[in-house]
PDB file of N, CA, C and O in Angstrom:
ATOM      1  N   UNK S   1     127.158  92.697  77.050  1.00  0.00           N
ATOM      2  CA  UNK S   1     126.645  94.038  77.258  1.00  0.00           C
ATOM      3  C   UNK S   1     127.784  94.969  77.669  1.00  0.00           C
ATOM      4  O   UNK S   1     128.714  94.668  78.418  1.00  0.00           O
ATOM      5  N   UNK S   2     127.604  95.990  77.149  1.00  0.00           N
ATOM      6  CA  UNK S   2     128.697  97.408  77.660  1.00  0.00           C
ATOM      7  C   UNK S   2     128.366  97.665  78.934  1.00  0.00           C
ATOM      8  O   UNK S   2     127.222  97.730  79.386  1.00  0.00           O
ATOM      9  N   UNK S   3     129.622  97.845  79.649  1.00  0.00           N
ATOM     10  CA  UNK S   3     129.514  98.848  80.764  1.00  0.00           C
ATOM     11  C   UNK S   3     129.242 100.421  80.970  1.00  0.00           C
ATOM     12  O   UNK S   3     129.652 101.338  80.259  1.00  0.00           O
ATOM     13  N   UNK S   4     128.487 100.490  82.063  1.00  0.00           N
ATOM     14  CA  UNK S   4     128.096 102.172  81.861  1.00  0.00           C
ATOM     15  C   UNK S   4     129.524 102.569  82.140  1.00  0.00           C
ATOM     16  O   UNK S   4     130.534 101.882  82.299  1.00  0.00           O
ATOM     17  N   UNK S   5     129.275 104.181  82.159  1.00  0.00           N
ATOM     18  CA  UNK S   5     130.217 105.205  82.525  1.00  0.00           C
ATOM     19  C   UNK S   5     130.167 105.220  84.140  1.00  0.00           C
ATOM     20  O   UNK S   5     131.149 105.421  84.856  1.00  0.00           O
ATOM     21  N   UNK S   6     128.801 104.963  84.604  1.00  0.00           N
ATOM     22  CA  UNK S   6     129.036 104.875  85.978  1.00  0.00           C
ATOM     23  C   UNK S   6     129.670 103.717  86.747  1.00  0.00           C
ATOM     24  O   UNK S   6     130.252 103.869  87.821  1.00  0.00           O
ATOM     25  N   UNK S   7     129.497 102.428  86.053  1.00  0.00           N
ATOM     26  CA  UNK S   7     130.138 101.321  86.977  1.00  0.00           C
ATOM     27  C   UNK S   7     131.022 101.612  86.916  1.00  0.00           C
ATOM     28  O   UNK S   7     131.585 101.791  87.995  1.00  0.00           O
ATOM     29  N   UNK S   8     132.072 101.969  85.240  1.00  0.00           N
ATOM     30  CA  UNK S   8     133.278 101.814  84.994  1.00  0.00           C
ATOM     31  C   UNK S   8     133.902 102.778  86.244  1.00  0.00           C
ATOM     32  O   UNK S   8     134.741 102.171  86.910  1.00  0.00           O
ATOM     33  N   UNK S   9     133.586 104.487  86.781  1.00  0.00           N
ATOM     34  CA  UNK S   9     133.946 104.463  87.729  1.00  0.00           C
ATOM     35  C   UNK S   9     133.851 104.250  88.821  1.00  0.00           C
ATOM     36  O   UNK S   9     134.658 104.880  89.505  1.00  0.00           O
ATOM     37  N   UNK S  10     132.993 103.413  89.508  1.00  0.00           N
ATOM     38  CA  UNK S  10     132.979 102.869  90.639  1.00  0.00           C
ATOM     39  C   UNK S  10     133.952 101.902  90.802  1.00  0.00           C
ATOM     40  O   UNK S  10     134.597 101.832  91.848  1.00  0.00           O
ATOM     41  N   UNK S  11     134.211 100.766  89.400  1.00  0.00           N
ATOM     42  CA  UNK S  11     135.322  99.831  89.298  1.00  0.00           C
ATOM     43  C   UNK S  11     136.710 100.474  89.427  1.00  0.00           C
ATOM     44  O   UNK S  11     137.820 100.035  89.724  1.00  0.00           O
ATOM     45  N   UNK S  12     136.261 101.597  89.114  1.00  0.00           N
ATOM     46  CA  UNK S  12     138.071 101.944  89.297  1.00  0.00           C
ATOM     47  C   UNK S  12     137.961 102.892  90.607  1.00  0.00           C
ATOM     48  O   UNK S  12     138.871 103.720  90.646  1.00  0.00           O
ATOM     49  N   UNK S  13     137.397 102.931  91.276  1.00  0.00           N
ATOM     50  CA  UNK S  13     137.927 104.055  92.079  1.00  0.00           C
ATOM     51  C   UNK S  13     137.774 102.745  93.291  1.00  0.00           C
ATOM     52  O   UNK S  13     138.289 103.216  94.305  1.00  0.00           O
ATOM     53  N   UNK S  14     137.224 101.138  93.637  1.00  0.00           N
ATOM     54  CA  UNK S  14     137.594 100.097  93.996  1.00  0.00           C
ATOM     55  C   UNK S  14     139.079  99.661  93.854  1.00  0.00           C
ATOM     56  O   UNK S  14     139.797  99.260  94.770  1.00  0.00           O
ATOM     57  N   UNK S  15     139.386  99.796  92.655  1.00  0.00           N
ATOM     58  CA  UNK S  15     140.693  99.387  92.668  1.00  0.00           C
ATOM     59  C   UNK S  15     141.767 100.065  93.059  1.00  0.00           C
ATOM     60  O   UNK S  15     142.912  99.619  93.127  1.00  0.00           O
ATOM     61  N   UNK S  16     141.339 101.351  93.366  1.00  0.00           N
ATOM     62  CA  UNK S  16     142.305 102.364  93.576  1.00  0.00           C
ATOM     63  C   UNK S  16     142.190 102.684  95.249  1.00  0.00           C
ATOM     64  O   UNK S  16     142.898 103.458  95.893  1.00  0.00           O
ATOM     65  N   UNK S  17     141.104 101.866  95.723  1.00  0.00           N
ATOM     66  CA  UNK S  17     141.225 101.795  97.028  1.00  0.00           C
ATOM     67  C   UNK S  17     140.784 102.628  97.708  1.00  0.00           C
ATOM     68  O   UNK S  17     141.161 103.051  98.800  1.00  0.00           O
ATOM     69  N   UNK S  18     139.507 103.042  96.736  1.00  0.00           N
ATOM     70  CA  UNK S  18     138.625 104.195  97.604  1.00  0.00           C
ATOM     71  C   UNK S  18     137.218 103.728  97.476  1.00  0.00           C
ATOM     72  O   UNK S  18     136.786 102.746  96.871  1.00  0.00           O
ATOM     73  N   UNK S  19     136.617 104.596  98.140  1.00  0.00           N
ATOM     74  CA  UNK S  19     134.842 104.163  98.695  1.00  0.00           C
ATOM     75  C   UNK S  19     134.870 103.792  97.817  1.00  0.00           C
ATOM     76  O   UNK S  19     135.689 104.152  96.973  1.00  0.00           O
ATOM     77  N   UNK S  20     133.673 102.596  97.565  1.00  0.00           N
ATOM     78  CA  UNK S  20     132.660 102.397  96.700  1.00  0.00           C
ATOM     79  C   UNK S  20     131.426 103.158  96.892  1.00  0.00           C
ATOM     80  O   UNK S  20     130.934 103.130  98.019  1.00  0.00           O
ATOM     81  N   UNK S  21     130.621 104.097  95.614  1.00  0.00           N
ATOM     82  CA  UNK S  21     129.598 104.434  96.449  1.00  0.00           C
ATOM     83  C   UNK S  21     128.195 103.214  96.585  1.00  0.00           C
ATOM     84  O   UNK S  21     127.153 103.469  97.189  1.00  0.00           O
ATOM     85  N   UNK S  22     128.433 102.139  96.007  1.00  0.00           N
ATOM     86  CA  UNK S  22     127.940 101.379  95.848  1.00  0.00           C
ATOM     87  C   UNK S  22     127.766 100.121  97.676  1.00  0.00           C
ATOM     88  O   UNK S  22     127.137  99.114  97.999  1.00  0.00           O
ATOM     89  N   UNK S  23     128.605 100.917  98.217  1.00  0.00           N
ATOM     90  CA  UNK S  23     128.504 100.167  99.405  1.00  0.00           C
ATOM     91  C   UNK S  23     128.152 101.371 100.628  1.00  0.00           C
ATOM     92  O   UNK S  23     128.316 101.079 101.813  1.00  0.00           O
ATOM     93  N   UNK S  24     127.887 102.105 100.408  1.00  0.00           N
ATOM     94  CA  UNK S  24     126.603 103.424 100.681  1.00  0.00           C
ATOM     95  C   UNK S  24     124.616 103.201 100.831  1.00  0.00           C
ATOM     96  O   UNK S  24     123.654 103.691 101.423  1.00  0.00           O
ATOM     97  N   UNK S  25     124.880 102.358 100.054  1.00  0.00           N
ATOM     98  CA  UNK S  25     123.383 102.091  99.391  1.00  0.00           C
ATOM     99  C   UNK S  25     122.914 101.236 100.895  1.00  0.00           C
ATOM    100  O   UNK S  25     123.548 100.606 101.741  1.00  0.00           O
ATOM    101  N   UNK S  26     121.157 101.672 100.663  1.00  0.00           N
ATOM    102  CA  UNK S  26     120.284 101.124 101.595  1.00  0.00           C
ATOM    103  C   UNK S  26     119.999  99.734 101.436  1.00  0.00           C
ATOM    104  O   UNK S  26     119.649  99.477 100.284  1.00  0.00           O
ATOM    105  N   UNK S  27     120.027  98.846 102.129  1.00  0.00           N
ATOM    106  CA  UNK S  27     119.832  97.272 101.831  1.00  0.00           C
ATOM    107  C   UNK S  27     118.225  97.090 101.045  1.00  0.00           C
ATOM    108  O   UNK S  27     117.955  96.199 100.239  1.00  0.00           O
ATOM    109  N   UNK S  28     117.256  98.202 101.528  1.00  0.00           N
ATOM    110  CA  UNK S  28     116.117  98.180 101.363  1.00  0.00           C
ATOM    111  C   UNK S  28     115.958  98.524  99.469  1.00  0.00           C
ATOM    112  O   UNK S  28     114.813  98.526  99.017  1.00  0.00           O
ATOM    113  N   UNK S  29     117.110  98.782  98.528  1.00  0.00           N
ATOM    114  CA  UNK S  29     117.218  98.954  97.345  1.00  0.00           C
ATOM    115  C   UNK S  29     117.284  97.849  96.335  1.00  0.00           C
ATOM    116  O   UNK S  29     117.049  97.895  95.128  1.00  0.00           O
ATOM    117  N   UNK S  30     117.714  96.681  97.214  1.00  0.00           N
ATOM    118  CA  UNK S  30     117.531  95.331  96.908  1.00  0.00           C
ATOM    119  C   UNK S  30     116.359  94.524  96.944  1.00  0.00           C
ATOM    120  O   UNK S  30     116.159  93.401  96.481  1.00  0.00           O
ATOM    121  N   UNK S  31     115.431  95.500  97.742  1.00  0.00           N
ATOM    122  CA  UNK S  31     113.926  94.803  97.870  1.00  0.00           C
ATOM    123  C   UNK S  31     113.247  94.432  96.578  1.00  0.00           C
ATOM    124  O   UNK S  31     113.743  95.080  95.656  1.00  0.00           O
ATOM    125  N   UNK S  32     112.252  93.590  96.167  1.00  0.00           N
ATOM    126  CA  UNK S  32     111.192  93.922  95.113  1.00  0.00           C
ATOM    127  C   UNK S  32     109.893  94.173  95.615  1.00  0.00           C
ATOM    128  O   UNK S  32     109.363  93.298  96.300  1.00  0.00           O
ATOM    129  N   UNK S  33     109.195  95.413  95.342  1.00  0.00           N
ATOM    130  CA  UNK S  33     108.389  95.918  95.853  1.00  0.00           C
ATOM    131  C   UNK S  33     107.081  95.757  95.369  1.00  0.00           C
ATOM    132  O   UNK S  33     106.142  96.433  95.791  1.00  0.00           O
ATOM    133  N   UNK S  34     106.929  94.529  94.140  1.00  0.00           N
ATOM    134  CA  UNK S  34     106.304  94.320  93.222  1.00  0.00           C
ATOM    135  C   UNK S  34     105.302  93.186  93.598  1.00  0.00           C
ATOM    136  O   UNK S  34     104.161  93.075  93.148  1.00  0.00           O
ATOM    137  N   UNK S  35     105.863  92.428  94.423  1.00  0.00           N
ATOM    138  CA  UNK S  35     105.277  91.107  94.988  1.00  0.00           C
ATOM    139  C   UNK S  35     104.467  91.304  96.023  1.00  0.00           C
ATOM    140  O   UNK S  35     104.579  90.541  96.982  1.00  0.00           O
ATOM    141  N   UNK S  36     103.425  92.423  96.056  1.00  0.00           N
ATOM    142  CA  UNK S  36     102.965  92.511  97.502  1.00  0.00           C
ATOM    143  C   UNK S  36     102.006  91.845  97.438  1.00  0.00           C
ATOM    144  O   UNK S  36     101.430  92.160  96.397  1.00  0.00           O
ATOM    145  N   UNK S  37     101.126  90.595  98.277  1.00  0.00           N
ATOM    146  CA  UNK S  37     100.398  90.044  98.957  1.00  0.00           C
ATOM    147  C   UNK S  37      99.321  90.227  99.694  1.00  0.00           C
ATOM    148  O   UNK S  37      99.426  90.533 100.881  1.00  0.00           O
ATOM    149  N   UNK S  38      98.284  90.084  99.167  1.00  0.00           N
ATOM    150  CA  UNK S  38      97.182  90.965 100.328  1.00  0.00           C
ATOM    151  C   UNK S  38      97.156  89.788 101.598  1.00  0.00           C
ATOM    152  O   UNK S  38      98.238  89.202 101.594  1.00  0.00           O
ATOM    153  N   UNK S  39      96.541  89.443 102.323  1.00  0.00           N
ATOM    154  CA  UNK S  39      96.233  88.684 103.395  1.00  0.00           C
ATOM    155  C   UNK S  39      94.714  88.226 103.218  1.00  0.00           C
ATOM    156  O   UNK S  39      93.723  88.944 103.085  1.00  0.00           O
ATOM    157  N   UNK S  40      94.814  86.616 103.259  1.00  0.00           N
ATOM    158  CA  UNK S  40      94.288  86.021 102.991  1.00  0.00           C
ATOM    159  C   UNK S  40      92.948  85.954 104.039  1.00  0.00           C
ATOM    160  O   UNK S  40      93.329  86.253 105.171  1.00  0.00           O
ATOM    161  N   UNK S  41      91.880  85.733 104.011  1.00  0.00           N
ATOM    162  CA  UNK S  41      90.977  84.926 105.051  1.00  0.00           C
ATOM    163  C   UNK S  41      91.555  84.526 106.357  1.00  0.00           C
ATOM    164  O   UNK S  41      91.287  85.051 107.437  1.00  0.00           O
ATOM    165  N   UNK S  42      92.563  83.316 106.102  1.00  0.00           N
ATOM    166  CA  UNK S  42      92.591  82.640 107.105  1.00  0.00           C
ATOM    167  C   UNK S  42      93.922  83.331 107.944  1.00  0.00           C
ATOM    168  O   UNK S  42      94.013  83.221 109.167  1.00  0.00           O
ATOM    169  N   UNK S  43      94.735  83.912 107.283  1.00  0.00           N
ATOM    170  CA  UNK S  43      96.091  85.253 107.565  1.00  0.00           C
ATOM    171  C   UNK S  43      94.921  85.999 108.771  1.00  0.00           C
ATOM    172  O   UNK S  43      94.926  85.605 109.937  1.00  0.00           O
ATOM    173  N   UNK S  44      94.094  86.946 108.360  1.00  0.00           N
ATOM    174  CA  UNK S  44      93.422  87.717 109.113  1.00  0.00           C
ATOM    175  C   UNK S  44      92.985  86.865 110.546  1.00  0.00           C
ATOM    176  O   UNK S  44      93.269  87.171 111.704  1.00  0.00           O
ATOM    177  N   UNK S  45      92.245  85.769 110.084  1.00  0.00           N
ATOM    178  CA  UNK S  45      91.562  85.446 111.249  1.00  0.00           C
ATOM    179  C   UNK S  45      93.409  84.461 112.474  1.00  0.00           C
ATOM    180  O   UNK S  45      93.363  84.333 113.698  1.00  0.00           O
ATOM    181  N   UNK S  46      94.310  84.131 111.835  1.00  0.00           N
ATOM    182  CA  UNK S  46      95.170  83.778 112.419  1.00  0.00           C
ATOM    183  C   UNK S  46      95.933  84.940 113.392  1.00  0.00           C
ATOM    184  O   UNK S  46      96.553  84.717 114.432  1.00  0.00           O
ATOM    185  N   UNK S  47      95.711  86.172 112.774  1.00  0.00           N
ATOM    186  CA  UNK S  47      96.027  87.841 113.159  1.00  0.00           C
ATOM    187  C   UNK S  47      95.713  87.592 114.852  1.00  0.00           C
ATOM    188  O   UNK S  47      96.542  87.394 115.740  1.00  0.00           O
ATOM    189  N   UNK S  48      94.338  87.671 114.949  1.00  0.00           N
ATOM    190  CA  UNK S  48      93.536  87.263 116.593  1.00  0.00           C
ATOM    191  C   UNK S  48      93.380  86.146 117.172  1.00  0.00           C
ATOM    192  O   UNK S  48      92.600  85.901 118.093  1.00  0.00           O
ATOM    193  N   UNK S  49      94.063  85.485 116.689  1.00  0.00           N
ATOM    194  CA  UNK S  49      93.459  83.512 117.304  1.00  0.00           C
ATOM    195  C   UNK S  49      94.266  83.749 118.808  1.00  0.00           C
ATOM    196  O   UNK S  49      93.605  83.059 119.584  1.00  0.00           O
ATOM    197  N   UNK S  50      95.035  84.194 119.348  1.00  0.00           N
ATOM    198  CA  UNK S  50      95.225  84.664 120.889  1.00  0.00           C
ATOM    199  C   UNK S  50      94.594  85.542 121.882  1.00  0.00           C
ATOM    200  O   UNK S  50      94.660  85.386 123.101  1.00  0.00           O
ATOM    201  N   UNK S  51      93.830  86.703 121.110  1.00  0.00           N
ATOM    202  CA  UNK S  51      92.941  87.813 121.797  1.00  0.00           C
ATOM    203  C   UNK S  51      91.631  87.398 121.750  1.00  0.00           C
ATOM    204  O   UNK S  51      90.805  86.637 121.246  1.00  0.00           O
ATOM    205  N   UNK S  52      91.913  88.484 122.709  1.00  0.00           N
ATOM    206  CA  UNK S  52      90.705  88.366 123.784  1.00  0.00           C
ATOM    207  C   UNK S  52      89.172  89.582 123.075  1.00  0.00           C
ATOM    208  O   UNK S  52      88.897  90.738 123.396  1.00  0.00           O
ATOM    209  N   UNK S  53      88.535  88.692 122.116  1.00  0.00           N
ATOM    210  CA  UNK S  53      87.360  89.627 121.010  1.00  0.00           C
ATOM    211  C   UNK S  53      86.645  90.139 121.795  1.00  0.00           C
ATOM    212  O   UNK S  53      86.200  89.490 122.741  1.00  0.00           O
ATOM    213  N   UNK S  54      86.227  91.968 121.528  1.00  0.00           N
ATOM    214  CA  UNK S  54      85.321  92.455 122.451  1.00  0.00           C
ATOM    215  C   UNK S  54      83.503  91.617 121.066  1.00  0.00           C
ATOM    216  O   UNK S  54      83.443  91.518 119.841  1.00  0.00           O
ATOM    217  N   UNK S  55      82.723  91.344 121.897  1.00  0.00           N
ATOM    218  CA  UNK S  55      81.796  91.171 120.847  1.00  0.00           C
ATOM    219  C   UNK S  55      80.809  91.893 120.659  1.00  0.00           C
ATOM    220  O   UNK S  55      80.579  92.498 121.705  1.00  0.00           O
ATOM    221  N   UNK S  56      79.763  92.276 119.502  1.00  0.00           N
ATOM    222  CA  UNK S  56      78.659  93.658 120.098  1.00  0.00           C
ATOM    223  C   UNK S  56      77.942  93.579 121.262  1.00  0.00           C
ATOM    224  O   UNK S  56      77.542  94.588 121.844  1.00  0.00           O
ATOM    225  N   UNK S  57      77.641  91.856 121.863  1.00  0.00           N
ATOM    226  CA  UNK S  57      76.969  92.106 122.916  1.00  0.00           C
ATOM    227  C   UNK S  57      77.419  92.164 124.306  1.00  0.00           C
ATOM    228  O   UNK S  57      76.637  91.928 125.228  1.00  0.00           O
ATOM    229  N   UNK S  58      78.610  92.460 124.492  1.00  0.00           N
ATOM    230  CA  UNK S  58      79.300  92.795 125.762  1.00  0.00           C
ATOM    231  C   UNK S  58      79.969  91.281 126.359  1.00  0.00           C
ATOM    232  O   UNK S  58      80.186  91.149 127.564  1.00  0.00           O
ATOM    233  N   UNK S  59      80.176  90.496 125.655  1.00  0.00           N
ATOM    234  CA  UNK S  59      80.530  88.951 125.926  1.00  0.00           C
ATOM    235  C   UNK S  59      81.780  89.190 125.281  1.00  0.00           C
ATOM    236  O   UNK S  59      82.089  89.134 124.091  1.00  0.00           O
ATOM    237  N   UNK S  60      82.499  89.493 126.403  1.00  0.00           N
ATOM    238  CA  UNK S  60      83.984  88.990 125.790  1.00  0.00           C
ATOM    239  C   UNK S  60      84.832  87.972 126.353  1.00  0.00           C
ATOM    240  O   UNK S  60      86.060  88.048 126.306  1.00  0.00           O
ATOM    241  N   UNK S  61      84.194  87.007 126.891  1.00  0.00           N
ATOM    242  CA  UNK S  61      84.809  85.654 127.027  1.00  0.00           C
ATOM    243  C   UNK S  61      85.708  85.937 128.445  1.00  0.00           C
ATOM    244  O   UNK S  61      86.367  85.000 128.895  1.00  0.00           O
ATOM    245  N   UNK S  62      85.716  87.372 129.198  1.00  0.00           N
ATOM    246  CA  UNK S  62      86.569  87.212 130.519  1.00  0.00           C
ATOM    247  C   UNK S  62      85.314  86.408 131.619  1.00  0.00           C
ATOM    248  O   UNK S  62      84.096  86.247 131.533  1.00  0.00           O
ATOM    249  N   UNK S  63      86.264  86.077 132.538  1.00  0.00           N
ATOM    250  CA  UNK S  63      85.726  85.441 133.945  1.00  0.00           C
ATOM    251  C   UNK S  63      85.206  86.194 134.763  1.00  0.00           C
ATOM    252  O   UNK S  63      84.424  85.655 135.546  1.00  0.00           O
ATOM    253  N   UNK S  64      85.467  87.927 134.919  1.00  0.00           N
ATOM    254  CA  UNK S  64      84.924  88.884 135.689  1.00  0.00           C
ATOM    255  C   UNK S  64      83.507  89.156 135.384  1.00  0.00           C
ATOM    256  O   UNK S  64      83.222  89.442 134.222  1.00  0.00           O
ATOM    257  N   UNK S  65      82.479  89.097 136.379  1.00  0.00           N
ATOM    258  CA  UNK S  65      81.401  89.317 136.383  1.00  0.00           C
ATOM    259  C   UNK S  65      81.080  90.241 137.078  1.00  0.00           C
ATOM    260  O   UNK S  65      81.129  90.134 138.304  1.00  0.00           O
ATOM    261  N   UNK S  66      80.627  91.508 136.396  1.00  0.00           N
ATOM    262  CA  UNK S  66      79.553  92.604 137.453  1.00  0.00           C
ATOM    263  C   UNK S  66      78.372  92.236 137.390  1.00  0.00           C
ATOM    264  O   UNK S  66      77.991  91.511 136.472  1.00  0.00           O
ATOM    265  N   UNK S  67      77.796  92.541 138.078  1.00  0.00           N
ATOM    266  CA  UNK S  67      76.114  93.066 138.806  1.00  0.00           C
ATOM    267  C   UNK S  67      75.975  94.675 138.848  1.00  0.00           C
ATOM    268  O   UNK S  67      75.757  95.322 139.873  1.00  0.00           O
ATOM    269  N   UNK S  68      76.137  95.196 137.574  1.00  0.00           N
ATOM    270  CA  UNK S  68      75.647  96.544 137.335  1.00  0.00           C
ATOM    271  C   UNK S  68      74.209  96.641 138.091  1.00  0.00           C
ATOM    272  O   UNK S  68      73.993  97.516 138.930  1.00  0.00           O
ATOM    273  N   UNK S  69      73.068  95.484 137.652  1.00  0.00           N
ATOM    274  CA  UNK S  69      71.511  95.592 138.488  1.00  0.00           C
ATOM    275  C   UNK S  69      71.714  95.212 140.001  1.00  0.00           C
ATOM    276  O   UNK S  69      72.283  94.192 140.391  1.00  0.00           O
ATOM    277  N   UNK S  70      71.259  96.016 140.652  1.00  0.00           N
ATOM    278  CA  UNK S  70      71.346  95.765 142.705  1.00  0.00           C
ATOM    279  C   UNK S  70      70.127  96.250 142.925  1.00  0.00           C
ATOM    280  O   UNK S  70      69.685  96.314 144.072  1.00  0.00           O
TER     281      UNK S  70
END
């Protein structure tokens, strides 16, 4: 394959011992952005397996007990 007009000067202005603009560039340009992954079932539920779930009926598994009724 031919070289562009642009590598060819980036190659030479390397050899000549000046910037590359090629070493400018964001690391994040190397990413592939193509492969994205949704999260699975068991991803989600692994998300909370340490917290502390509020639940609808006010049972969230702490040890503190009120007596709101007196």
């Amino acid at each position: 394959m031919a070289k562009s007009k642009a590598k060819k000067l980036r190659e030479k202005l390397s050899r000549e011992g000046k910037m590359n603009p090629e070493a400018k560039r964001s690391p994040f340009v190397f990413t592939d952005m193509r492969n994205r992954v949704t999260k699975t079932k068991k991803d989600h539920l692994y998300q909370f397996k340490h917290r502390n779930h509020q639940t609808p009926d006010g049972n969230d598994g702490s040890f503190y007990f009120s007596q709101a009724t007196r």
